[in-house]
Coordinates of N, CA and C in Angstrom, one line a residue:
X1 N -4.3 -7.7 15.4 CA -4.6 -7.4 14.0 C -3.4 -6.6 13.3
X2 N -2.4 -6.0 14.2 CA -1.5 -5.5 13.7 C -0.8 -5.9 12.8
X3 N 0.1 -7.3 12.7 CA 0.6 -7.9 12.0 C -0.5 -7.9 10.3
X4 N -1.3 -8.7 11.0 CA -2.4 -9.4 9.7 C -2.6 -7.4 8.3
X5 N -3.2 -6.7 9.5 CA -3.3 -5.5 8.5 C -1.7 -4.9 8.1
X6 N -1.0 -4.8 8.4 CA 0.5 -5.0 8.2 C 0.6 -5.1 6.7
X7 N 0.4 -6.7 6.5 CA 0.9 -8.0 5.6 C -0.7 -7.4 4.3
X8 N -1.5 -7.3 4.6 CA -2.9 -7.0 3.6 C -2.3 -5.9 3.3
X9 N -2.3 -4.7 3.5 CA -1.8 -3.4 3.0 C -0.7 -3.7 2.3
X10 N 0.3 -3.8 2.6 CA 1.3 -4.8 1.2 C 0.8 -5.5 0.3
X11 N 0.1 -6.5 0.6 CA -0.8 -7.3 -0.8 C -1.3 -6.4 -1.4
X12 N -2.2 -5.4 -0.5 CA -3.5 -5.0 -1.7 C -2.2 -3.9 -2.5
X13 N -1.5 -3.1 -1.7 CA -0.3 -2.4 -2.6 C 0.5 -3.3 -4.2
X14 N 0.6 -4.7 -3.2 CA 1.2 -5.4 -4.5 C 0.6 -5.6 -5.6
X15 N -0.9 -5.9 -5.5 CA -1.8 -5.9 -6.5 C -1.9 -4.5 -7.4
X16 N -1.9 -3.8 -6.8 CA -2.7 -2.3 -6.8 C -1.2 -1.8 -8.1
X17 N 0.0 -2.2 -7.5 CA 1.1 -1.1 -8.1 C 2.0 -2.1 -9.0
X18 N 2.1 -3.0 -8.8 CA 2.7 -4.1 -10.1 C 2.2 -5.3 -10.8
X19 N 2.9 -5.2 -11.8 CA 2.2 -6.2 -12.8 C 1.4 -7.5 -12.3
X20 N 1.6 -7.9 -11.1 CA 0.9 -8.9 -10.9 C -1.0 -8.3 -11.3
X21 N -0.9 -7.5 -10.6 CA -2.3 -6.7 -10.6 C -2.5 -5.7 -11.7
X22 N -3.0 -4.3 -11.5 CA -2.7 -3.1 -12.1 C -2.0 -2.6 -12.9
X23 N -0.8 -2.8 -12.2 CA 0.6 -2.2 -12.4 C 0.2 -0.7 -12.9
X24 N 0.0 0.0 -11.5 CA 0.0 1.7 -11.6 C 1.3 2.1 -11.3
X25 N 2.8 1.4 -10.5 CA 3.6 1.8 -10.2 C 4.4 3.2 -11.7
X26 N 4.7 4.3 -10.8 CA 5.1 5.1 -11.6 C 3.9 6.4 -11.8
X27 N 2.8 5.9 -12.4 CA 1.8 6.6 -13.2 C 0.9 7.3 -12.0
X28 N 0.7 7.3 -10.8 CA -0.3 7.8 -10.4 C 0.9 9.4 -9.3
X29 N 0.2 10.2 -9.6 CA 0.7 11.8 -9.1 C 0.6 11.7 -7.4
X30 N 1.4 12.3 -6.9 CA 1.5 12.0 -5.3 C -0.1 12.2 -4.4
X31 N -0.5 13.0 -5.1 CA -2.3 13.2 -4.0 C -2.9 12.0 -4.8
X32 N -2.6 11.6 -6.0 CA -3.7 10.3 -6.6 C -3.5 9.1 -5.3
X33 N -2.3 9.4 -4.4 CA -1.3 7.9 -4.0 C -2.1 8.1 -2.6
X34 N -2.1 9.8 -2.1 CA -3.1 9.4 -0.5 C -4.5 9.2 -1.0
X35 N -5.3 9.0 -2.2 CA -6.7 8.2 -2.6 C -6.3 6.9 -2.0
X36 N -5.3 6.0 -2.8 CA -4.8 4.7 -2.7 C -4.8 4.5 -0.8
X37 N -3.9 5.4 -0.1 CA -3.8 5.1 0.7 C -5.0 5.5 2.1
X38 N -5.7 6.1 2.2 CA -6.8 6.7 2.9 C -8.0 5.2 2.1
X39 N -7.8 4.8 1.2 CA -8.9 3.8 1.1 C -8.7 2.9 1.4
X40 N -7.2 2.1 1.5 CA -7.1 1.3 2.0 C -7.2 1.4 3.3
X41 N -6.8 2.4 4.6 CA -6.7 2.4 6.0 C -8.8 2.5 5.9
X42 N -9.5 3.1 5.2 CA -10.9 3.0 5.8 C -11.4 1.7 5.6
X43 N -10.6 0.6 4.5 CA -10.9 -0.5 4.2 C -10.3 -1.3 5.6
X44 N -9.6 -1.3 5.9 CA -8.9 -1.9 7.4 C -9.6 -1.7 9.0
X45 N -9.8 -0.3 8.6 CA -10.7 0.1 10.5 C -11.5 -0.2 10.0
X46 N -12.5 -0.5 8.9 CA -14.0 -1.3 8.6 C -14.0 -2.8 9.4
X47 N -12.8 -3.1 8.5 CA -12.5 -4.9 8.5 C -12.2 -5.1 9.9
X48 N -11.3 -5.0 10.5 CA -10.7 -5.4 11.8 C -11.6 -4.7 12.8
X49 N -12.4 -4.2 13.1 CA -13.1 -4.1 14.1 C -14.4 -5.6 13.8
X50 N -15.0 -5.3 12.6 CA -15.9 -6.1 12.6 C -14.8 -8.0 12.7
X51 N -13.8 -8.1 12.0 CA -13.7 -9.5 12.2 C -13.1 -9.8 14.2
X52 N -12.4 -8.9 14.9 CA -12.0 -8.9 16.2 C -13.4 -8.6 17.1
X53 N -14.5 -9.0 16.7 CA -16.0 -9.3 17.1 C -16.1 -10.7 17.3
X54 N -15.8 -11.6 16.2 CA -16.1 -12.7 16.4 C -14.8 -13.9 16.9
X55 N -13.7 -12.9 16.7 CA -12.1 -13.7 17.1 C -11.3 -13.2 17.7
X56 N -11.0 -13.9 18.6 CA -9.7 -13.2 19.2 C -8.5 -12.6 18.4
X57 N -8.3 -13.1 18.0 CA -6.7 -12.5 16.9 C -7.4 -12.3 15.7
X58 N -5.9 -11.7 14.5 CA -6.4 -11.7 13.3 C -5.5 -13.1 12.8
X59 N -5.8 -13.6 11.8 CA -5.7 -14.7 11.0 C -3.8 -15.0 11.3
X60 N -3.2 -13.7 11.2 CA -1.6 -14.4 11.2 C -0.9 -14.0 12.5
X61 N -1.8 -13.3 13.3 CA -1.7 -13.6 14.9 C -1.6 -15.0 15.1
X62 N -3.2 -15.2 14.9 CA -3.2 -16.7 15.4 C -2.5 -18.0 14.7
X63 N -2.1 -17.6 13.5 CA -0.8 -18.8 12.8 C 0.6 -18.3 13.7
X64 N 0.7 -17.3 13.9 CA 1.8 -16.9 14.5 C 2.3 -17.6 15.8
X65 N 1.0 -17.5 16.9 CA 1.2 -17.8 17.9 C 1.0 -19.2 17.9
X66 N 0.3 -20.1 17.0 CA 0.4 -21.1 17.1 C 2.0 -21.9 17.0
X67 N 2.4 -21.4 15.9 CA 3.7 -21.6 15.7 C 4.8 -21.5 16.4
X68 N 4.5 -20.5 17.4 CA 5.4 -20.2 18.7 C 5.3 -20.9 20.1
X69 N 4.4 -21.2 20.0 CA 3.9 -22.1 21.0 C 3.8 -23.2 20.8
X70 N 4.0 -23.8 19.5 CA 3.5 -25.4 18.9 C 2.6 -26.0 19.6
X71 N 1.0 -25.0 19.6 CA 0.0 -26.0 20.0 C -1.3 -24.9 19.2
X72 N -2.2 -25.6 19.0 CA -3.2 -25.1 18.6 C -3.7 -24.2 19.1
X73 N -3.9 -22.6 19.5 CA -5.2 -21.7 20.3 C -6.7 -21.9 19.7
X74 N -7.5 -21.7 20.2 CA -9.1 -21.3 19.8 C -8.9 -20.1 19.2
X75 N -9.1 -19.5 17.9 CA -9.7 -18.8 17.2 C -10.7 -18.0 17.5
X76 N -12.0 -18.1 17.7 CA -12.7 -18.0 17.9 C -13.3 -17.2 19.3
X77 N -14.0 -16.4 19.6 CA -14.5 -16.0 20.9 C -15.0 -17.0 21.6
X78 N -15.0 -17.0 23.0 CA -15.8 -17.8 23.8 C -17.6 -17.6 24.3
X79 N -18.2 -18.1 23.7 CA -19.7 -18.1 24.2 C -19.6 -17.6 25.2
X80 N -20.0 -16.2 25.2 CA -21.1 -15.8 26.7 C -21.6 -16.5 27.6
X81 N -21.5 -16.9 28.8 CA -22.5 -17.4 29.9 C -23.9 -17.2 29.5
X82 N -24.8 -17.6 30.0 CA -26.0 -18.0 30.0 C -26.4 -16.7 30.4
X83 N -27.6 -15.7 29.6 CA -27.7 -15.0 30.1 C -27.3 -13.6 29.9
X84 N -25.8 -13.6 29.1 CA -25.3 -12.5 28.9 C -24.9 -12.4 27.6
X85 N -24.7 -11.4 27.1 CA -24.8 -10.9 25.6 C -23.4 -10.5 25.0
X86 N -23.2 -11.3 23.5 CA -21.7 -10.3 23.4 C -22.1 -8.7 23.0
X87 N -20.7 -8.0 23.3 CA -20.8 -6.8 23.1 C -21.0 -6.4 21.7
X88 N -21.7 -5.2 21.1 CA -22.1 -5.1 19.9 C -20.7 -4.1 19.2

């Protein structure tokens, strides 16, 4: 998930600080900027634990690796054996 939260923290910044989005670049005072940033990292350790439950990689892991390897991986976790539970 390194990569993937990497690349999202840049987006949500690009949204957040220029005209595509907001455009707060400039205007917000240095402690307004750790608000910005402490919300995004609690928005990330939310996300990435709960999506690395149901997938192996995060989304540009697994474009990544696919691309490096030119072949398709599974996404997805493997069903538990009969009997046993995924971890919660």
């Amino acid at each position: 998930m390194a990569l993937t939260n990497y690349i999202m923290h840049s987006v949500i910044c690009m949204i957040v600080f220029t005209g595509v989005g907001f455009g707060l670049f400039g205007k917000l005072q240095r402690y307004e900027l750790l608000y910005v940033v402490f919300s995004i990292w609690i928005f990330q350790l939310i996300l990435s634990p709960i999506w690395l439950r149901y997938f192996q990689y995060g989304p540009l892991e697994w474009l990544w690796r696919n691309l490096s390897y030119k072949k398709v991986h599974a996404m997805r976790k493997e069903l538990p054996a009969a009997g046993m539970t995924l971890p919660r």
